[in-house]
Each structure stands twice: as C-alpha cells, then as structure tokens.
Amino acid sequence: MELFIARVFDGFSNGAKYAIIALALVMIYKATTLINFAQGEMAMFGAFIVLVLATEQGLPMWVAV
C-alpha cells in the first residue's frame, strides 16, 4: 500500500510538471501567436540557478527556489 501511495504522488508530481510546461507554452502562444522554442532553455536556466544557490551558496532549497 505504501508503494501505491508513493506512485500516486509521483504521478501527481509529474502531471503537475507537465501542466506547468503546457500552461507556459499556451500563455506564450496566446500572447504572441508564435511558439517559443526556447521555453525549455529558460526552464533549464532557472533550474540551474536554483542548483547553484542550493549547493554552492549553501541556501536551503525553499529559499533557492
């Protein structure tokens, strides 16, 4: 039962990530009527900044985010 609950929360987590990416793509498309192919690059840059702040600067994860 514990494994099932863990998998359900993993599924919700992955679904939330996909929903946020889709929402960002739709918002950019509706505003400009162009598909922004740099969307993934911007998300990766933000994740990299959080990684640097959390590991090298020693900030707690919630502060880095």
XYZ file of C-alpha atoms in Angstrom:
65
model
C 0.000 0.000 0.000
C 2.892 2.387 0.771
C 4.350 1.799 -2.692
C 0.983 2.555 -4.287
C 0.658 5.841 -2.398
C 4.228 6.791 -3.334
C 3.496 6.086 -7.009
C 0.289 8.123 -6.882
C 2.170 11.135 -5.517
C 4.918 10.602 -8.107
C 2.245 10.656 -10.793
C 0.719 13.849 -9.428
C 4.170 15.426 -9.304
C 4.944 14.522 -12.907
C 1.498 15.633 -14.023
C 1.968 18.996 -12.319
C 5.295 19.495 -14.102
C 3.729 18.712 -17.484
C 0.800 21.016 -16.720
C 3.091 23.920 -15.820
C 5.108 23.461 -19.015
C 1.943 23.243 -21.106
C 0.475 26.315 -19.429
C 3.647 28.296 -20.113
C 3.622 27.254 -23.771
C -0.039 28.173 -24.183
C 0.390 31.551 -22.491
C 3.321 32.469 -24.755
C 1.459 31.244 -27.839
C -1.721 33.169 -26.989
C 0.215 36.362 -26.299
C 2.445 36.306 -29.375
C 0.878 33.695 -31.736
C 4.362 32.199 -32.013
C 5.673 29.008 -30.477
C 8.642 29.764 -28.254
C 11.195 27.013 -28.810
C 13.436 28.477 -26.100
C 10.913 27.534 -23.383
C 12.938 24.511 -22.292
C 16.124 26.539 -22.202
C 14.535 29.118 -19.905
C 13.271 26.386 -17.569
C 16.717 24.750 -17.507
C 18.349 28.107 -16.715
C 16.027 28.597 -13.746
C 16.734 25.079 -12.501
C 20.477 25.686 -12.850
C 20.267 28.889 -10.818
C 18.393 27.027 -8.063
C 21.027 24.271 -8.126
C 23.873 26.760 -7.780
C 22.156 28.649 -4.967
C 21.339 25.443 -3.079
C 24.666 23.625 -3.451
C 27.412 26.215 -3.817
C 25.899 29.075 -1.823
C 24.504 26.807 0.886
C 20.971 28.210 0.839
C 18.052 25.997 1.864
C 16.168 24.596 -1.130
C 12.966 26.548 -0.462
C 14.945 29.816 -0.346
C 16.779 28.973 -3.576
C 13.507 28.266 -5.361
